[in-house]
Coordinates of C-alpha atoms in Angstrom, one line a residue:
X184 CA 6.0 -23.6 5.2
X185 CA 5.2 -25.2 1.8
X186 CA 2.7 -22.9 -0.1
X187 CA 0.6 -24.9 -2.6
X188 CA -2.7 -24.4 -4.4
X189 CA -5.6 -25.1 -2.1
X190 CA -8.8 -26.8 -3.2
X191 CA -10.8 -25.1 -0.4
X192 CA -12.4 -21.5 -0.6
X193 CA -10.0 -18.7 0.6
X194 CA -10.8 -16.8 3.7
X195 CA -9.7 -13.6 2.3
X196 CA -8.0 -11.7 -0.5
X197 CA -4.9 -9.6 0.6
X198 CA -3.9 -6.5 -1.3
X199 CA -2.5 -3.2 -0.5
X200 CA -1.2 0.2 -1.8
X201 CA -3.7 0.8 -4.5
X202 CA -2.8 4.5 -4.8
X203 CA -5.8 5.2 -6.9
X204 CA -5.2 8.5 -8.8
X205 CA -6.7 10.6 -11.7
X206 CA -3.3 11.8 -13.0
X207 CA -0.8 10.0 -15.2
X208 CA 2.5 8.8 -13.5
X209 CA 5.2 10.2 -15.3
X210 CA 7.0 6.9 -15.9
X211 CA 3.8 5.4 -17.7
X212 CA 3.4 5.5 -21.5
X213 CA -0.1 3.6 -21.5
X214 CA -3.4 4.9 -20.3
X215 CA -2.7 4.5 -16.5
X216 CA -6.4 5.3 -15.8
X217 CA -7.7 2.4 -17.7
X218 CA -4.9 0.1 -16.2
X219 CA -5.8 0.8 -12.7
X220 CA -9.4 0.0 -13.0
X221 CA -8.7 -3.1 -15.0
X222 CA -6.8 -4.5 -11.9
X223 CA -9.5 -3.3 -9.4
X224 CA -12.0 -5.1 -11.6
X225 CA -10.0 -8.1 -11.6
X226 CA -9.8 -8.2 -7.9
X227 CA -13.5 -7.6 -7.7
X228 CA -14.2 -10.5 -9.9
X229 CA -12.0 -12.5 -7.7
X230 CA -14.1 -11.4 -4.7
X231 CA -17.3 -12.4 -6.4
X232 CA -15.8 -15.8 -7.3
X233 CA -14.9 -16.7 -3.7
X234 CA -17.4 -14.5 -1.8
X235 CA -14.7 -13.6 0.7
X236 CA -13.5 -10.5 2.5
X237 CA -10.9 -8.2 0.7
X238 CA -8.1 -7.0 3.1
X239 CA -6.3 -3.9 2.0
X240 CA -3.3 -2.7 4.0
X241 CA -3.5 1.1 3.3
X242 CA -2.8 4.0 0.9
X243 CA -6.0 3.3 -0.9
X244 CA -5.8 6.7 -2.6
X245 CA -2.5 8.4 -4.0
X246 CA -3.8 11.6 -2.2
X247 CA -6.3 12.1 0.7
X248 CA -8.5 14.4 -1.3
X249 CA -9.7 12.5 -4.4
X250 CA -11.9 14.4 -7.0
X251 CA -15.6 13.6 -7.1
X252 CA -15.0 11.9 -10.5
X253 CA -12.4 9.6 -8.9
X254 CA -14.6 8.8 -5.8
X255 CA -17.4 8.0 -8.3
X256 CA -15.3 5.7 -10.3
X257 CA -14.1 4.0 -7.1
X258 CA -17.5 3.4 -5.9
X259 CA -18.3 1.8 -9.4
X260 CA -15.5 -0.6 -9.4
X261 CA -14.7 -1.2 -5.7
X262 CA -14.9 -4.9 -4.6
X263 CA -17.5 -5.9 -2.1
X264 CA -16.6 -6.8 1.6
X265 CA -13.6 -4.4 1.3
X266 CA -11.6 -3.8 4.4
X267 CA -8.8 -1.2 4.8
X268 CA -6.8 1.0 7.1
X269 CA -5.5 4.5 6.7
X270 CA -2.1 4.9 5.0
X271 CA -0.4 8.2 5.1
X272 CA -1.4 9.1 1.6
X273 CA -5.0 8.8 2.8
X274 CA -4.6 11.2 5.8
X275 CA -4.7 15.1 5.3
X276 CA -1.1 16.3 6.2
X277 CA -0.5 12.7 7.3
X278 CA -2.3 13.4 10.4
X279 CA -4.9 10.9 11.6
X280 CA -6.9 13.3 13.6
X281 CA -7.7 15.0 10.2
X282 CA -8.7 11.6 8.7
X283 CA -12.6 12.5 8.8
X284 CA -11.9 15.0 6.1
X285 CA -10.5 12.2 3.6
X286 CA -12.0 10.5 0.7
X287 CA -11.6 7.2 2.4
X288 CA -13.8 8.4 5.3
X289 CA -16.4 9.3 2.7
X290 CA -16.5 5.8 1.5
X291 CA -17.0 4.5 4.9
X292 CA -19.8 7.0 5.5
X293 CA -21.3 5.7 2.2
X294 CA -21.0 2.2 3.7
X295 CA -18.8 1.2 0.7
X296 CA -15.8 0.1 2.8
X297 CA -15.1 -0.8 6.4
X298 CA -12.1 1.0 7.9
X299 CA -10.4 -1.3 10.5
X300 CA -9.7 0.1 14.0
X301 CA -6.3 -1.4 14.0
X302 CA -3.6 -0.3 12.7
X303 CA -3.4 2.7 10.8
X304 CA -0.1 4.6 9.6
X305 CA 1.8 5.9 12.6
X306 CA 0.2 3.7 15.1
X307 CA 1.2 0.8 17.3
X308 CA -1.0 -2.4 17.6
X309 CA -2.8 -2.8 20.7
X310 CA -5.2 -5.6 19.5
X311 CA -6.0 -7.4 16.2
X312 CA -7.6 -5.9 13.3
X313 CA -10.1 -8.6 12.1
X314 CA -11.5 -11.9 13.7
X315 CA -11.9 -15.1 11.7
X316 CA -14.2 -17.3 13.4
X317 CA -13.1 -20.5 11.4
X318 CA -9.9 -20.5 13.3
X319 CA -11.0 -18.5 16.4
X320 CA -8.1 -15.9 15.9
X321 CA -7.6 -12.2 15.2
X322 CA -5.3 -11.1 12.3
X323 CA -3.4 -7.8 12.1
X324 CA -3.5 -5.4 9.2
X325 CA -1.0 -2.5 9.5
X326 CA 0.3 0.3 7.2
X327 CA 3.9 0.2 8.3
X328 CA 7.0 0.0 6.1
X329 CA 8.7 -3.3 6.5
X330 CA 11.1 -5.4 4.4
X331 CA 13.3 -8.5 4.0
X332 CA 17.2 -8.5 4.2
X333 CA 18.6 -5.3 2.7
X334 CA 17.2 -1.9 4.1
X335 CA 15.2 -0.1 1.3
X336 CA 17.3 3.1 1.7
X337 CA 20.1 4.8 3.7
X338 CA 18.8 5.8 7.2
X339 CA 15.8 3.6 7.2
X340 CA 14.6 2.9 10.7
X341 CA 11.5 0.7 9.9
X342 CA 11.5 -2.9 11.4
X343 CA 12.4 -5.8 9.3
X344 CA 9.3 -8.3 8.8
X345 CA 11.0 -11.0 10.9
X346 CA 11.1 -8.7 13.9
X347 CA 7.5 -7.9 13.5
X348 CA 6.6 -11.5 13.5
X349 CA 8.7 -12.3 16.5
X350 CA 7.0 -9.4 18.3
X351 CA 3.4 -9.7 17.4
X352 CA 2.0 -13.2 17.6
X353 CA -0.8 -13.1 15.1
X354 CA -1.2 -16.1 12.5
X355 CA -1.3 -13.5 9.9
X356 CA 0.1 -9.8 9.5
X357 CA -0.8 -7.8 6.4
X358 CA 1.3 -5.0 5.8
X359 CA 1.5 -2.0 3.5
X360 CA 3.7 0.9 2.4
X361 CA 6.5 -1.1 0.8
X362 CA 5.5 -1.4 -2.9
X363 CA 7.6 -4.8 -3.2
X364 CA 5.5 -7.8 -2.5
X365 CA 6.9 -10.6 -0.3
X366 CA 5.9 -13.1 2.2
X367 CA 7.8 -13.7 5.5
X368 CA 7.3 -16.8 7.6
X369 CA 8.3 -17.5 11.5
X370 CA 7.2 -20.5 13.4
X371 CA 4.0 -21.0 11.1
X372 CA 3.0 -17.5 11.3
X373 CA 3.0 -15.3 8.2
X374 CA 3.5 -11.7 7.4
X375 CA 2.2 -10.8 3.9
X376 CA 3.3 -7.5 2.1
X377 CA 1.2 -7.5 -1.1
X378 CA 2.9 -4.6 -2.9
X379 CA 1.4 -2.0 -5.1
X380 CA -1.4 -2.3 -7.4
X381 CA 0.1 -0.7 -10.3
X382 CA 3.6 0.3 -11.4
X383 CA 3.8 3.9 -10.9
X384 CA 7.6 4.4 -10.4
X385 CA 10.4 3.8 -13.0
X386 CA 12.2 1.4 -10.8
X387 CA 9.1 -0.8 -10.8
X388 CA 9.7 -1.9 -14.3
X389 CA 10.2 -5.5 -13.3
X390 CA 7.4 -5.5 -10.6
X391 CA 4.5 -8.1 -11.0
X392 CA 1.4 -6.7 -9.2
X393 CA -0.3 -9.4 -7.4
X394 CA -2.9 -10.1 -4.5
X395 CA -2.8 -13.2 -2.2
X396 CA -5.4 -15.7 -1.4
X397 CA -5.3 -16.6 2.3
X398 CA -6.6 -19.9 3.7
X399 CA -7.1 -19.4 7.3
X400 CA -7.2 -22.9 8.5
X401 CA -3.9 -24.0 7.0
X402 CA -2.4 -20.4 7.4
X403 CA -1.2 -20.5 3.7
X404 CA -1.2 -17.8 0.8
X405 CA -1.2 -18.3 -2.7
X406 CA -0.3 -15.3 -5.1
X407 CA -2.6 -14.4 -8.0
X408 CA -1.0 -12.1 -10.5
X409 CA -2.9 -9.1 -11.9
X410 CA -3.1 -8.4 -15.7
X411 CA -0.3 -6.1 -16.9
X412 CA 0.9 -4.9 -20.4
X413 CA 4.6 -5.1 -21.4
X414 CA 6.6 -2.1 -22.4
X415 CA 4.6 0.5 -20.6
X416 CA 7.3 1.9 -18.3
X417 CA 9.7 4.5 -19.3
X418 CA 12.8 5.9 -17.7
X419 CA 13.3 8.9 -20.0
X420 CA 11.7 11.5 -17.7
X421 CA 14.6 10.8 -15.1
X422 CA 17.2 12.6 -17.3
X423 CA 14.8 15.6 -17.4
X424 CA 13.9 15.5 -13.7
X425 CA 16.1 18.5 -12.5
X426 CA 14.3 20.8 -15.3
X427 CA 11.0 19.9 -14.0
X428 CA 10.9 21.5 -10.7
X429 CA 13.4 24.0 -9.1
X430 CA 12.3 23.0 -5.7
X431 CA 13.5 19.3 -6.2
X432 CA 16.7 20.7 -7.7
X433 CA 17.6 22.4 -4.3
X434 CA 16.2 19.3 -2.3
X435 CA 18.6 16.9 -4.4
X436 CA 21.6 18.9 -3.5
X437 CA 20.9 18.6 0.2
X438 CA 20.0 15.0 0.1
X439 CA 23.1 14.2 -2.1
X440 CA 23.4 10.3 -2.3
X441 CA 20.3 9.5 -0.3
X442 CA 18.0 10.9 -3.2
X443 CA 16.6 8.3 -5.4
X444 CA 15.6 9.6 -8.9
X445 CA 13.5 6.6 -9.9
X446 CA 10.9 7.2 -7.1
X447 CA 8.5 10.1 -6.5
X448 CA 9.3 13.6 -4.9
X449 CA 6.9 12.6 -2.2
X450 CA 8.3 9.5 -1.4
X451 CA 11.8 10.8 -1.1
X452 CA 10.5 13.5 1.2
X453 CA 9.0 10.7 3.5
X454 CA 12.4 8.9 3.5
X455 CA 14.3 12.2 4.3
X456 CA 11.9 13.0 7.3
X457 CA 12.5 9.6 8.7
X458 CA 16.2 9.5 8.2
X459 CA 16.5 13.0 9.7
X460 CA 13.9 12.5 12.6
X461 CA 12.1 15.6 11.5
X462 CA 9.3 16.7 14.0
X463 CA 5.9 15.9 13.3
X464 CA 4.8 19.5 13.3
X465 CA 7.3 20.5 10.6
X466 CA 6.5 17.4 8.6
X467 CA 2.8 18.3 8.5
X468 CA 3.5 21.9 7.4
X469 CA 5.6 20.6 4.5
X470 CA 3.1 17.9 3.3
X471 CA 0.4 20.7 3.6
X472 CA 2.5 22.9 1.4
X473 CA 3.0 20.6 -1.4
X474 CA -0.5 19.1 -1.6

């Protein structure tokens, strides 16, 4: 499907994986705190311009228990009509049953966001997430790692984007967890993975953060690129990674070639859990220990 600029007002702004945080990513040489709010403000202004819903596909915060200061700044900058689902980073111990304790739950109780009923991390869709009356159809918003062509890492068992489109017959599926943006199309239906809001890992040096405008009637998306600064990503920390944490040293030796030094310790843990089919009870204990 040809994706061209539309003259009509978009039905939604699609985004994902904000990972809002108070600390500084080790790879960043600028002020990441200011950089993230600049991007959120850009999306907020876009929402005001088009007066449409903002659909976010999970991992809103980088950690489920944001500080009062981070929550306050979030309320200050958050776009209107904001809809999201829970990503694993939004859940205590990656456990949906404990989500009521989370910062995301607080934002919903304060009526600053809407948490969609379908489909949070670790869940399988049973119905759509959000209804759009102009096309009389539901769309699906799902925090699930999916990808195109090459698997993200050895042992990855998550489904490819094309497989999801063939299985779930929604006009639009918006996914999160994969920080690389892409659009997959199958028989006129779309899967949009918006990617991450910021560049928080060294391997994202070429990443161009973006949101997508979705036009429901034509089922077409248009990328809108977020403001970024050049030369703010460093790889110097990778050479010192082993010195930083003795626990990571031991874990690297066990993971051997499956370990990727350019991504975070927590993300490598998640990949290890999946590749080795670690029991959920064990996963929760480990996640709780490092939070």
